[in-house]
Amino acid sequence: MVKRKTVRVSMITALVGVMAFVAACGSDSDNKGNTGGAGDNGGEKQITLTMMHPWTAPNPDNDVYKARIAAFEEANPGIKIEQDSVAAAQYKTKLFTLAAANNLADINVVWPGADLDPLVSGNLLNPLDDYMDNWNGLVREGSLVGYSKHDKQYAIPTKQNFVDIIYYNKELLAQAGHDSFPDTYDGFIQMIKDLKAAGITPISLGNKEKWPLQSSYMSMLTQRFAGPDFLQKVVNGEATFEDPQFIKAVAVIDELTKLEAFNVDANNMDSVQAQDYLIQGKAAMHISSATVDGRIRINNEEGEKFGIALFPAVEGGLGEPGIAAGVSQFGISMKSGLDEAKHEAALKFLTYFVSEDLYKDLTKVGIMIPADIEIPADASPYLKEMMELTSKGTTAVFDAVIPTAAAKEFENGLQALTVGRGTPESVAADTQKALGQ
């Protein structure tokens, strides 16, 4: 068996060849100003910090993050944050490419678990243990765990997200004879058939970026069919993707494809366009993260027409219904090896950016957070409903556990299924092979 650490370090190295391509996906900044610069700021030397983040989509939390950066610059005129905004679909590839070249930005948004491992193994991130007093008692310990390796803390998460929320149009479901969301898989499939018979597209899918089927769909399906610990068991070498229960989970994508449950242009549509498809009444359901509730319901004048649900119970499955696939997202980290002035400036930014004020601002726009703050009495009822829906337990998100190379192979296989290529068995076998175990 190939050791896990070796696999991840090799994965970083393998991405060097695509560096030129992914760099073009970001902004023009691309880590310029890494050495800082002297500016006229009342005689003080101005420090320029580079920051790479994936906050490009029109989600309400992205607006909060960017406003927080602007507020920091206003409060600290001697520090400039030079942003490199990279679309989410390309972000991880670019992050690992820059990591392989030892050219990370000064501040980076990172993911927990498997995606953090190679950055830590390469000594590319600065441990934050000496500064945790800034967040102790604010950020939940359970939310910090995914960003901790070898008893050291490397990033602080900014939001709690659940990736498998089913948004549904109550009116369209009623037109197909369903006044409530089904609580069994058989009932769900029957509803798909009834929607098709009524001339309604059952599910809007935007899989151009490939991650939606992997993250939003297969995180929940893996738990329902193969159980809550299956993904970690695969990583530990105690199970494989060729397990029959996991193949049954993959087969759901194949079944939905054959039932023509998705819009015909699913692989040419991105995730935001798929949200719009639901909002515009062109499909009955959309499966995505809790974050997009801001667009679908909270900031939508017709938000009341949409309900939310989790994937129903599966007969013979090893997982419990009512469990959501969740992860603490957008961990803010510091690059290791910064000189004294930049290190001080980066720490000042982290303590300002990840704060109670940030969490309050996120809550105001309906974003769930990994922190213990008092939820305002006037918080959106949609946020409270989302909190209740996801309160019964959490299962792992696929690509927060499975290394990137295997997750990308899985994405390719799932997309192939939607155009009639491959089988659930071949997708599982190819993913296992990519895992290198």
PDB file of C-alpha atoms in Angstrom, residues 4 8 112-117 120 129 144-154 400:
ATOM      1  CA  ARG A   4      -0.966   8.389   2.402  1.00  0.00           C
ATOM      2  CA  ARG A   8      -0.386  13.599  -1.389  1.00  0.00           C
ATOM      3  CA  PRO A 112      -9.822  20.871   5.706  1.00  0.00           C
ATOM      4  CA  GLY A 113      -8.810  17.235   5.837  1.00  0.00           C
ATOM      5  CA  ALA A 114      -7.256  15.628   2.785  1.00  0.00           C
ATOM      6  CA  ASP A 115      -6.683  18.934   0.994  1.00  0.00           C
ATOM      7  CA  LEU A 116      -4.780  20.393   3.943  1.00  0.00           C
ATOM      8  CA  ASP A 117      -2.427  17.426   4.348  1.00  0.00           C
ATOM      9  CA  VAL A 120       1.245  20.816   5.965  1.00  0.00           C
ATOM     10  CA  ASP A 129      -1.062  27.821  17.903  1.00  0.00           C
ATOM     11  CA  LEU A 144     -11.221  23.580  14.111  1.00  0.00           C
ATOM     12  CA  VAL A 145     -10.359  19.875  13.960  1.00  0.00           C
ATOM     13  CA  GLY A 146     -10.265  19.612  10.172  1.00  0.00           C
ATOM     14  CA  TYR A 147      -7.646  22.360  10.031  1.00  0.00           C
ATOM     15  CA  SER A 148      -5.412  20.781  12.650  1.00  0.00           C
ATOM     16  CA  LYS A 149      -2.581  18.360  11.864  1.00  0.00           C
ATOM     17  CA  HIS A 150      -0.073  16.793  14.240  1.00  0.00           C
ATOM     18  CA  ASP A 151      -1.552  18.805  17.137  1.00  0.00           C
ATOM     19  CA  LYS A 152      -0.955  22.099  15.358  1.00  0.00           C
ATOM     20  CA  GLN A 153      -3.602  24.510  14.054  1.00  0.00           C
ATOM     21  CA  TYR A 154      -3.092  25.790  10.520  1.00  0.00           C
ATOM     22  CA  ALA A 400     -12.964  16.890   2.356  1.00  0.00           C
TER      23      ALA A 400
END
